[in-house]
Amino acid sequence: MPKFTNFTFRLKNNYILLFFLFCSGLGLAQNFSINGSIKDAKNGETIIGATILIKETGKGTNSNQYGFYSISAPKGKYTLVFSYIGFQTVEKTIELTKNTSINISFSEAETTLDEVEISTKAANQNVKSSQMSVVQLDMAEIKKIPAFMGEVDILKTIQLLPGIKNAGDGNTGFYVRGGGPDQNLILLDEANVYNASHLLGFFSVFNGDAIKNVNLYKGNMPAQYGGRLSSVLDISMKDGNNQNFQVEGGIGVIASRLTVQGPILKNKCSFIVSARRTYVDVVAKPWIEKSDFKGTSYFFYDLNAKINYNINDKNRLLFSSYFGRDKFVYSDVEGGFNTKIPWGNSIACLRWNHIYNSKLFSNLSTCYTGYNFSFGANQQDFEVIIKSGISDYNLKYDLSYFPNSRHSVKTGINYIFHVFVPTSVSAKQGSTTFGIGKDIKLYSHDAAIYISDDWEVTQKLKLNMGLRFGNFTQVGPFTRYKKNIFGQITDTVNYKSNEVVANYNGLEPRFSIRYSLNKTSSLKAAYCRNFQYIHLASISSVSLPTDVWMPCTEVIKPQEANQVALGYFRNFKDNLYETSVEVYYKTMKNQVEYKEGSQPSDNVFDNPDNAFTFGKGWAYGAEFFVKKNRGKFNGWIGYTLSWTWRQFADINYGKAFLAKYDRRHDVSVVLTYDHSKQWNFGLVWVYGSGNRGTLPNGFFLYEGSLSNDYGLRNSYQFIPYHRMDVNVSYSPDRAKRLEKKKQLLIEQYQAEGKDISNITVGKKWAKNFSNSFTLSLFNVYNRHNPYFIYLTRSGDFARGTLKVGARQVSLFPIIPSLTWNFKF
């Protein structure tokens, strides 16, 4: 039996035994449980993070990502309080004599502007939770923030939080506590997303109209997540309105979007379809055809779809899908040259929620993820095609067990079959096909088991303990090219299908503790270890679609990170203001970089991992956060002080160097002001110490040519980056206008002696119609932030007239945009 199969068999049996022993030890006390689901009465959407409190005991819990909750108490009479910000609080008095099921549908609260909350979590969740370094964002909050070209962007929003750094203008890659962009696990309805950007990083792939909730873990990630070192961005799509049909969308200067949702069977089955497309290719064509870029065309589109079917009170099926593509085309008719470059993600995920009993909830997921990049070019009868990509086939089973009010246990198994295509090259001329080596495909099994418990030891002390064990196996078919010290191939080793090439495993403990100082403040500490078995190899300093994903092999060892963090959390004025200070220290092993001078095209007749070098990294810093949660005027201020280091034996003479995105100071200010129900204002200001790069210290003559004499790696620091964006939104009060029109008609009918009972104003669908206009200004004071610097030379070195200059390239000046949003 293959090694991997033996491991899986042992893992399964040990897992089942461990789980039931653990659960039996927690459930000894004689308690009855109360469970159910929490939904929005208006559209049937499940509500994540609703608070359920037993008044008499002070014990509480929150609904999970599927809206399910469970809480236990001894026999007796209790008052249950169900609450969620922005909705009316519900109280239920029950006589608890047996396990009881209570489903709740929340109605929107009638609030004044002074009472509006911008947060969707419990008001003091930041203080009471055992977890730290966690941020939950709601799309209603995100949509108020100024956005580039009017396109609401989740990835740009999270970069405004402390500890998370952006990669600069024109890039959606983000860096969390010293980690790289490939060290962030991005999930859309539990499916992996490998390339989360459109337009070479200017926009993310997430259409805000289709998204319900965003959770970001930037430190001690829960045990159910794994495979990345730095963070988890867990994004949930809307389920679809199961009460009424609804249409919403928007038309902007660069893209338009449309979302349709509604019931297939009312209260039982719903759907949502959301589409978005740019029209840069159409709008810019008249100018492009008259420029040096004639023949160039670019656009992107994406499509989200989901079906939600409630089979009965205990079973629910959800099917989610995403398909997105960027397409770049260049055609030179006169020169006979054409190129097409498409790339994008394909995602499909089927999930089954099942409630075994009042204390045990399960979710079974099977997902497919595919990311593909293709470059095709032809001139006359010569054609070349380069492809790369990654495909995942994922099966995951999770159990949530609620033995009593003090424990919340999660456990599960996850298996992924990876297929990597680092580089595939084909070329032909006429009927002649050139031999450029076999298509390189790498196969691997990725399995994990986990268990965690959120344990309230006392009212002051709460622990979150987790343990994850992962196993990664690269299997054949595979050919290993052996090289000598001169880089020449001396031998090959061929592995058969499913034969083990390399095998790794690792234990990942996760631990956090919260100690409540009082009702408004707490101290927290956390430790976590993470292993990463797949890696992104990038030549460029920014994330590009040409970046190559690679698995662990004989040459590439698993990346490993260990992080410790301490935090102080304090709320003021009845949770009106929340504040926090967190400090962290993180070490990273087996970091992956291309060797100096390597190119992805070197993979022909070679293994891609032969082009890599390996090293270590470490990062440390402090994060400060202040947020206002209620009122007309709200928002947050974040500040990060940090250091990020790297060290590779084959880079920078083996000396440690500061990483490119080491940023000593990082500040973000996010403010929103709800002047009235019609007028809303937003402002963002960001400041960051300059990125780092490597520039020549001087020049020298070599064989008659002038060559650059480069300094140490990243020894040059760019000027600081700062920018301000603002927006203003106007929402016409259509209901008020219709009421005024109706009143005028009533007065007219009464004056003419007509029957006023038949007066109707507006069509049925139009009565629910609402719209808004948003004007945004990006880079208000026209700051020229550096994108890159290049050197210019003029004169002659031999004659002593050589002049060298450095020129900065900036991407964006001040950019206005106008977006019309509608909903009915």
PDB file of N, CA and C in Angstrom, residues 228-306:
ATOM      1  N   ARG A 228      -0.989  28.257   4.842  1.00  0.00           N
ATOM      2  CA  ARG A 228      -0.341  29.556   4.608  1.00  0.00           C
ATOM      3  C   ARG A 228       0.267  30.051   5.923  1.00  0.00           C
ATOM      4  N   LEU A 229       1.276  30.915   5.805  1.00  0.00           N
ATOM      5  CA  LEU A 229       2.018  31.362   6.983  1.00  0.00           C
ATOM      6  C   LEU A 229       1.429  32.583   7.661  1.00  0.00           C
ATOM      7  N   SER A 230       0.849  33.511   6.901  1.00  0.00           N
ATOM      8  CA  SER A 230       0.623  34.847   7.448  1.00  0.00           C
ATOM      9  C   SER A 230      -0.814  35.165   7.823  1.00  0.00           C
ATOM     10  N   SER A 231      -1.772  34.882   6.957  1.00  0.00           N
ATOM     11  CA  SER A 231      -3.130  35.339   7.239  1.00  0.00           C
ATOM     12  C   SER A 231      -4.156  34.496   6.510  1.00  0.00           C
ATOM     13  N   VAL A 232      -5.416  34.695   6.898  1.00  0.00           N
ATOM     14  CA  VAL A 232      -6.555  34.084   6.211  1.00  0.00           C
ATOM     15  C   VAL A 232      -7.565  35.181   5.920  1.00  0.00           C
ATOM     16  N   LEU A 233      -7.984  35.288   4.685  1.00  0.00           N
ATOM     17  CA  LEU A 233      -9.066  36.186   4.286  1.00  0.00           C
ATOM     18  C   LEU A 233     -10.228  35.301   3.847  1.00  0.00           C
ATOM     19  N   ASP A 234     -11.238  35.186   4.716  1.00  0.00           N
ATOM     20  CA  ASP A 234     -12.368  34.285   4.495  1.00  0.00           C
ATOM     21  C   ASP A 234     -13.580  35.119   4.075  1.00  0.00           C
ATOM     22  N   ILE A 235     -13.991  34.965   2.817  1.00  0.00           N
ATOM     23  CA  ILE A 235     -15.056  35.781   2.231  1.00  0.00           C
ATOM     24  C   ILE A 235     -16.281  34.911   1.977  1.00  0.00           C
ATOM     25  N   SER A 236     -17.432  35.383   2.435  1.00  0.00           N
ATOM     26  CA  SER A 236     -18.683  34.650   2.253  1.00  0.00           C
ATOM     27  C   SER A 236     -19.579  35.372   1.261  1.00  0.00           C
ATOM     28  N   MET A 237     -20.101  34.624   0.284  1.00  0.00           N
ATOM     29  CA  MET A 237     -21.048  35.191  -0.668  1.00  0.00           C
ATOM     30  C   MET A 237     -22.455  35.238  -0.067  1.00  0.00           C
ATOM     31  N   LYS A 238     -23.271  36.122  -0.589  1.00  0.00           N
ATOM     32  CA  LYS A 238     -24.674  36.152  -0.214  1.00  0.00           C
ATOM     33  C   LYS A 238     -25.340  34.838  -0.629  1.00  0.00           C
ATOM     34  N   ASP A 239     -26.394  34.449   0.110  1.00  0.00           N
ATOM     35  CA  ASP A 239     -27.108  33.212  -0.200  1.00  0.00           C
ATOM     36  C   ASP A 239     -28.182  33.412  -1.252  1.00  0.00           C
ATOM     37  N   GLY A 240     -28.649  34.636  -1.423  1.00  0.00           N
ATOM     38  CA  GLY A 240     -29.761  34.901  -2.331  1.00  0.00           C
ATOM     39  C   GLY A 240     -31.034  35.153  -1.553  1.00  0.00           C
ATOM     40  N   ASN A 241     -31.800  36.116  -1.985  1.00  0.00           N
ATOM     41  CA  ASN A 241     -33.049  36.512  -1.312  1.00  0.00           C
ATOM     42  C   ASN A 241     -34.113  35.429  -1.532  1.00  0.00           C
ATOM     43  N   ASN A 242     -34.590  34.793  -0.440  1.00  0.00           N
ATOM     44  CA  ASN A 242     -35.604  33.745  -0.607  1.00  0.00           C
ATOM     45  C   ASN A 242     -37.019  34.258  -0.330  1.00  0.00           C
ATOM     46  N   GLN A 243     -37.170  35.603  -0.273  1.00  0.00           N
ATOM     47  CA  GLN A 243     -38.478  36.204  -0.034  1.00  0.00           C
ATOM     48  C   GLN A 243     -39.013  36.938  -1.268  1.00  0.00           C
ATOM     49  N   ASN A 244     -38.161  37.717  -1.899  1.00  0.00           N
ATOM     50  CA  ASN A 244     -38.597  38.539  -3.038  1.00  0.00           C
ATOM     51  C   ASN A 244     -37.495  38.619  -4.088  1.00  0.00           C
ATOM     52  N   PHE A 245     -37.885  38.858  -5.325  1.00  0.00           N
ATOM     53  CA  PHE A 245     -36.906  39.099  -6.379  1.00  0.00           C
ATOM     54  C   PHE A 245     -36.304  40.495  -6.196  1.00  0.00           C
ATOM     55  N   GLN A 246     -35.018  40.594  -6.452  1.00  0.00           N
ATOM     56  CA  GLN A 246     -34.310  41.850  -6.228  1.00  0.00           C
ATOM     57  C   GLN A 246     -33.240  42.030  -7.299  1.00  0.00           C
ATOM     58  N   VAL A 247     -33.135  43.237  -7.798  1.00  0.00           N
ATOM     59  CA  VAL A 247     -32.134  43.575  -8.805  1.00  0.00           C
ATOM     60  C   VAL A 247     -31.342  44.773  -8.309  1.00  0.00           C
ATOM     61  N   GLU A 248     -30.026  44.708  -8.408  1.00  0.00           N
ATOM     62  CA  GLU A 248     -29.194  45.862  -8.074  1.00  0.00           C
ATOM     63  C   GLU A 248     -27.977  45.874  -8.976  1.00  0.00           C
ATOM     64  N   GLY A 249     -27.396  47.039  -9.100  1.00  0.00           N
ATOM     65  CA  GLY A 249     -26.222  47.157  -9.948  1.00  0.00           C
ATOM     66  C   GLY A 249     -25.650  48.547  -9.921  1.00  0.00           C
ATOM     67  N   GLY A 250     -24.737  48.790 -10.829  1.00  0.00           N
ATOM     68  CA  GLY A 250     -24.092  50.083 -10.896  1.00  0.00           C
ATOM     69  C   GLY A 250     -23.414  50.288 -12.232  1.00  0.00           C
ATOM     70  N   ILE A 251     -23.346  51.547 -12.641  1.00  0.00           N
ATOM     71  CA  ILE A 251     -22.664  51.926 -13.877  1.00  0.00           C
ATOM     72  C   ILE A 251     -21.599  52.950 -13.521  1.00  0.00           C
ATOM     73  N   GLY A 252     -20.345  52.608 -13.794  1.00  0.00           N
ATOM     74  CA  GLY A 252     -19.238  53.501 -13.484  1.00  0.00           C
ATOM     75  C   GLY A 252     -18.467  53.883 -14.724  1.00  0.00           C
ATOM     76  N   VAL A 253     -17.377  54.600 -14.527  1.00  0.00           N
ATOM     77  CA  VAL A 253     -16.606  55.083 -15.667  1.00  0.00           C
ATOM     78  C   VAL A 253     -15.746  53.989 -16.290  1.00  0.00           C
ATOM     79  N   ILE A 254     -15.482  52.912 -15.539  1.00  0.00           N
ATOM     80  CA  ILE A 254     -14.609  51.868 -16.066  1.00  0.00           C
ATOM     81  C   ILE A 254     -15.287  50.514 -16.146  1.00  0.00           C
ATOM     82  N   ALA A 255     -16.347  50.306 -15.365  1.00  0.00           N
ATOM     83  CA  ALA A 255     -17.014  49.008 -15.347  1.00  0.00           C
ATOM     84  C   ALA A 255     -18.462  49.165 -14.926  1.00  0.00           C
ATOM     85  N   SER A 256     -19.254  48.161 -15.270  1.00  0.00           N
ATOM     86  CA  SER A 256     -20.642  48.089 -14.822  1.00  0.00           C
ATOM     87  C   SER A 256     -20.892  46.718 -14.218  1.00  0.00           C
ATOM     88  N   ARG A 257     -21.890  46.638 -13.362  1.00  0.00           N
ATOM     89  CA  ARG A 257     -22.192  45.380 -12.692  1.00  0.00           C
ATOM     90  C   ARG A 257     -23.704  45.234 -12.535  1.00  0.00           C
ATOM     91  N   LEU A 258     -24.162  43.996 -12.451  1.00  0.00           N
ATOM     92  CA  LEU A 258     -25.586  43.714 -12.303  1.00  0.00           C
ATOM     93  C   LEU A 258     -25.738  42.451 -11.465  1.00  0.00           C
ATOM     94  N   THR A 259     -26.627  42.510 -10.472  1.00  0.00           N
ATOM     95  CA  THR A 259     -26.895  41.373  -9.598  1.00  0.00           C
ATOM     96  C   THR A 259     -28.395  41.116  -9.561  1.00  0.00           C
ATOM     97  N   VAL A 260     -28.775  39.866  -9.765  1.00  0.00           N
ATOM     98  CA  VAL A 260     -30.176  39.447  -9.700  1.00  0.00           C
ATOM     99  C   VAL A 260     -30.275  38.318  -8.688  1.00  0.00           C
ATOM    100  N   GLN A 261     -31.229  38.423  -7.770  1.00  0.00           N
ATOM    101  CA  GLN A 261     -31.430  37.365  -6.786  1.00  0.00           C
ATOM    102  C   GLN A 261     -32.911  37.236  -6.467  1.00  0.00           C
ATOM    103  N   GLY A 262     -33.296  36.073  -5.959  1.00  0.00           N
ATOM    104  CA  GLY A 262     -34.693  35.873  -5.637  1.00  0.00           C
ATOM    105  C   GLY A 262     -34.997  34.442  -5.275  1.00  0.00           C
ATOM    106  N   PRO A 263     -36.244  34.165  -4.913  1.00  0.00           N
ATOM    107  CA  PRO A 263     -36.628  32.804  -4.514  1.00  0.00           C
ATOM    108  C   PRO A 263     -36.915  31.915  -5.714  1.00  0.00           C
ATOM    109  N   ILE A 264     -36.455  30.681  -5.644  1.00  0.00           N
ATOM    110  CA  ILE A 264     -36.898  29.642  -6.570  1.00  0.00           C
ATOM    111  C   ILE A 264     -38.137  28.971  -5.966  1.00  0.00           C
ATOM    112  N   LEU A 265     -38.037  28.661  -4.662  1.00  0.00           N
ATOM    113  CA  LEU A 265     -39.176  28.262  -3.843  1.00  0.00           C
ATOM    114  C   LEU A 265     -39.131  29.132  -2.592  1.00  0.00           C
ATOM    115  N   LYS A 266     -40.126  29.934  -2.369  1.00  0.00           N
ATOM    116  CA  LYS A 266     -40.105  30.900  -1.280  1.00  0.00           C
ATOM    117  C   LYS A 266     -39.848  30.200   0.057  1.00  0.00           C
ATOM    118  N   ASN A 267     -38.961  30.805   0.838  1.00  0.00           N
ATOM    119  CA  ASN A 267     -38.555  30.311   2.159  1.00  0.00           C
ATOM    120  C   ASN A 267     -37.765  29.009   2.110  1.00  0.00           C
ATOM    121  N   LYS A 268     -37.506  28.494   0.913  1.00  0.00           N
ATOM    122  CA  LYS A 268     -36.845  27.188   0.819  1.00  0.00           C
ATOM    123  C   LYS A 268     -35.631  27.178  -0.096  1.00  0.00           C
ATOM    124  N   CYS A 269     -35.752  27.816  -1.233  1.00  0.00           N
ATOM    125  CA  CYS A 269     -34.664  27.769  -2.209  1.00  0.00           C
ATOM    126  C   CYS A 269     -34.506  29.135  -2.870  1.00  0.00           C
ATOM    127  N   SER A 270     -33.266  29.601  -2.959  1.00  0.00           N
ATOM    128  CA  SER A 270     -33.004  30.920  -3.530  1.00  0.00           C
ATOM    129  C   SER A 270     -31.776  30.868  -4.423  1.00  0.00           C
ATOM    130  N   PHE A 271     -31.607  31.930  -5.220  1.00  0.00           N
ATOM    131  CA  PHE A 271     -30.451  32.016  -6.105  1.00  0.00           C
ATOM    132  C   PHE A 271     -29.934  33.449  -6.106  1.00  0.00           C
ATOM    133  N   ILE A 272     -28.694  33.593  -6.520  1.00  0.00           N
ATOM    134  CA  ILE A 272     -28.122  34.912  -6.782  1.00  0.00           C
ATOM    135  C   ILE A 272     -27.138  34.771  -7.931  1.00  0.00           C
ATOM    136  N   VAL A 273     -27.198  35.699  -8.884  1.00  0.00           N
ATOM    137  CA  VAL A 273     -26.269  35.763 -10.009  1.00  0.00           C
ATOM    138  C   VAL A 273     -25.752  37.193 -10.093  1.00  0.00           C
ATOM    139  N   SER A 274     -24.444  37.341 -10.124  1.00  0.00           N
ATOM    140  CA  SER A 274     -23.848  38.678 -10.141  1.00  0.00           C
ATOM    141  C   SER A 274     -22.760  38.720 -11.211  1.00  0.00           C
ATOM    142  N   ALA A 275     -22.827  39.728 -12.077  1.00  0.00           N
ATOM    143  CA  ALA A 275     -21.869  39.837 -13.181  1.00  0.00           C
ATOM    144  C   ALA A 275     -21.258  41.233 -13.213  1.00  0.00           C
ATOM    145  N   ARG A 276     -20.038  41.311 -13.701  1.00  0.00           N
ATOM    146  CA  ARG A 276     -19.329  42.589 -13.823  1.00  0.00           C
ATOM    147  C   ARG A 276     -18.426  42.531 -15.052  1.00  0.00           C
ATOM    148  N   ARG A 277     -18.339  43.661 -15.756  1.00  0.00           N
ATOM    149  CA  ARG A 277     -17.447  43.733 -16.918  1.00  0.00           C
ATOM    150  C   ARG A 277     -16.931  45.145 -17.088  1.00  0.00           C
ATOM    151  N   THR A 278     -15.657  45.229 -17.458  1.00  0.00           N
ATOM    152  CA  THR A 278     -15.098  46.534 -17.816  1.00  0.00           C
ATOM    153  C   THR A 278     -15.408  46.824 -19.277  1.00  0.00           C
ATOM    154  N   TYR A 279     -15.363  48.114 -19.607  1.00  0.00           N
ATOM    155  CA  TYR A 279     -15.482  48.481 -21.019  1.00  0.00           C
ATOM    156  C   TYR A 279     -14.351  49.433 -21.396  1.00  0.00           C
ATOM    157  N   VAL A 280     -13.183  49.166 -20.807  1.00  0.00           N
ATOM    158  CA  VAL A 280     -11.987  49.936 -21.166  1.00  0.00           C
ATOM    159  C   VAL A 280     -11.690  49.768 -22.650  1.00  0.00           C
ATOM    160  N   ASP A 281     -11.876  48.531 -23.151  1.00  0.00           N
ATOM    161  CA  ASP A 281     -11.568  48.268 -24.550  1.00  0.00           C
ATOM    162  C   ASP A 281     -12.457  49.068 -25.493  1.00  0.00           C
ATOM    163  N   VAL A 282     -13.705  49.304 -25.076  1.00  0.00           N
ATOM    164  CA  VAL A 282     -14.646  50.044 -25.924  1.00  0.00           C
ATOM    165  C   VAL A 282     -14.422  51.549 -25.809  1.00  0.00           C
ATOM    166  N   VAL A 283     -14.316  52.045 -24.567  1.00  0.00           N
ATOM    167  CA  VAL A 283     -14.194  53.480 -24.325  1.00  0.00           C
ATOM    168  C   VAL A 283     -12.881  54.042 -24.871  1.00  0.00           C
ATOM    169  N   ALA A 284     -11.807  53.275 -24.654  1.00  0.00           N
ATOM    170  CA  ALA A 284     -10.482  53.795 -25.030  1.00  0.00           C
ATOM    171  C   ALA A 284     -10.111  53.547 -26.487  1.00  0.00           C
ATOM    172  N   LYS A 285     -10.895  52.766 -27.205  1.00  0.00           N
ATOM    173  CA  LYS A 285     -10.527  52.381 -28.567  1.00  0.00           C
ATOM    174  C   LYS A 285     -10.285  53.569 -29.502  1.00  0.00           C
ATOM    175  N   PRO A 286     -11.136  54.619 -29.500  1.00  0.00           N
ATOM    176  CA  PRO A 286     -10.884  55.740 -30.418  1.00  0.00           C
ATOM    177  C   PRO A 286      -9.530  56.407 -30.197  1.00  0.00           C
ATOM    178  N   TRP A 287      -9.086  56.488 -28.942  1.00  0.00           N
ATOM    179  CA  TRP A 287      -7.790  57.120 -28.660  1.00  0.00           C
ATOM    180  C   TRP A 287      -6.634  56.154 -28.936  1.00  0.00           C
ATOM    181  N   ILE A 288      -6.840  54.860 -28.616  1.00  0.00           N
ATOM    182  CA  ILE A 288      -5.777  53.875 -28.829  1.00  0.00           C
ATOM    183  C   ILE A 288      -5.438  53.730 -30.303  1.00  0.00           C
ATOM    184  N   GLU A 289      -6.459  53.746 -31.150  1.00  0.00           N
ATOM    185  CA  GLU A 289      -6.240  53.547 -32.582  1.00  0.00           C
ATOM    186  C   GLU A 289      -5.418  54.674 -33.202  1.00  0.00           C
ATOM    187  N   LYS A 290      -5.360  55.823 -32.512  1.00  0.00           N
ATOM    188  CA  LYS A 290      -4.583  56.954 -33.026  1.00  0.00           C
ATOM    189  C   LYS A 290      -3.239  57.092 -32.325  1.00  0.00           C
ATOM    190  N   SER A 291      -2.880  56.138 -31.486  1.00  0.00           N
ATOM    191  CA  SER A 291      -1.642  56.224 -30.709  1.00  0.00           C
ATOM    192  C   SER A 291      -0.691  55.100 -31.102  1.00  0.00           C
ATOM    193  N   ASP A 292       0.439  55.052 -30.376  1.00  0.00           N
ATOM    194  CA  ASP A 292       1.421  53.996 -30.611  1.00  0.00           C
ATOM    195  C   ASP A 292       0.919  52.635 -30.141  1.00  0.00           C
ATOM    196  N   PHE A 293      -0.199  52.615 -29.394  1.00  0.00           N
ATOM    197  CA  PHE A 293      -0.749  51.365 -28.872  1.00  0.00           C
ATOM    198  C   PHE A 293      -1.860  50.806 -29.768  1.00  0.00           C
ATOM    199  N   LYS A 294      -1.890  51.253 -30.993  1.00  0.00           N
ATOM    200  CA  LYS A 294      -2.909  50.793 -31.938  1.00  0.00           C
ATOM    201  C   LYS A 294      -2.917  49.259 -32.008  1.00  0.00           C
ATOM    202  N   GLY A 295      -4.101  48.673 -31.977  1.00  0.00           N
ATOM    203  CA  GLY A 295      -4.235  47.227 -32.011  1.00  0.00           C
ATOM    204  C   GLY A 295      -4.312  46.588 -30.639  1.00  0.00           C
ATOM    205  N   THR A 296      -4.210  47.417 -29.579  1.00  0.00           N
ATOM    206  CA  THR A 296      -4.239  46.902 -28.213  1.00  0.00           C
ATOM    207  C   THR A 296      -5.666  46.903 -27.673  1.00  0.00           C
ATOM    208  N   SER A 297      -6.029  45.842 -26.974  1.00  0.00           N
ATOM    209  CA  SER A 297      -7.350  45.741 -26.363  1.00  0.00           C
ATOM    210  C   SER A 297      -7.223  44.980 -25.047  1.00  0.00           C
ATOM    211  N   TYR A 298      -7.945  45.447 -24.038  1.00  0.00           N
ATOM    212  CA  TYR A 298      -7.933  44.764 -22.742  1.00  0.00           C
ATOM    213  C   TYR A 298      -9.307  44.907 -22.085  1.00  0.00           C
ATOM    214  N   PHE A 299      -9.762  43.846 -21.444  1.00  0.00           N
ATOM    215  CA  PHE A 299     -10.968  43.913 -20.623  1.00  0.00           C
ATOM    216  C   PHE A 299     -10.951  42.746 -19.645  1.00  0.00           C
ATOM    217  N   PHE A 300     -11.768  42.861 -18.600  1.00  0.00           N
ATOM    218  CA  PHE A 300     -11.962  41.732 -17.691  1.00  0.00           C
ATOM    219  C   PHE A 300     -13.439  41.597 -17.366  1.00  0.00           C
ATOM    220  N   TYR A 301     -13.812  40.417 -16.954  1.00  0.00           N
ATOM    221  CA  TYR A 301     -15.188  40.180 -16.522  1.00  0.00           C
ATOM    222  C   TYR A 301     -15.174  39.116 -15.432  1.00  0.00           C
ATOM    223  N   ASP A 302     -16.203  39.078 -14.619  1.00  0.00           N
ATOM    224  CA  ASP A 302     -16.369  37.997 -13.669  1.00  0.00           C
ATOM    225  C   ASP A 302     -17.849  37.732 -13.431  1.00  0.00           C
ATOM    226  N   LEU A 303     -18.130  36.498 -13.029  1.00  0.00           N
ATOM    227  CA  LEU A 303     -19.493  36.041 -12.818  1.00  0.00           C
ATOM    228  C   LEU A 303     -19.548  35.215 -11.543  1.00  0.00           C
ATOM    229  N   ASN A 304     -20.411  35.618 -10.614  1.00  0.00           N
ATOM    230  CA  ASN A 304     -20.678  34.859  -9.398  1.00  0.00           C
ATOM    231  C   ASN A 304     -22.086  34.281  -9.473  1.00  0.00           C
ATOM    232  N   ALA A 305     -22.249  33.069  -8.998  1.00  0.00           N
ATOM    233  CA  ALA A 305     -23.581  32.464  -8.953  1.00  0.00           C
ATOM    234  C   ALA A 305     -23.667  31.547  -7.740  1.00  0.00           C
ATOM    235  N   LYS A 306     -24.854  31.483  -7.149  1.00  0.00           N
ATOM    236  CA  LYS A 306     -25.038  30.645  -5.962  1.00  0.00           C
ATOM    237  C   LYS A 306     -26.488  30.204  -5.858  1.00  0.00           C
TER     238      LYS A 306
END
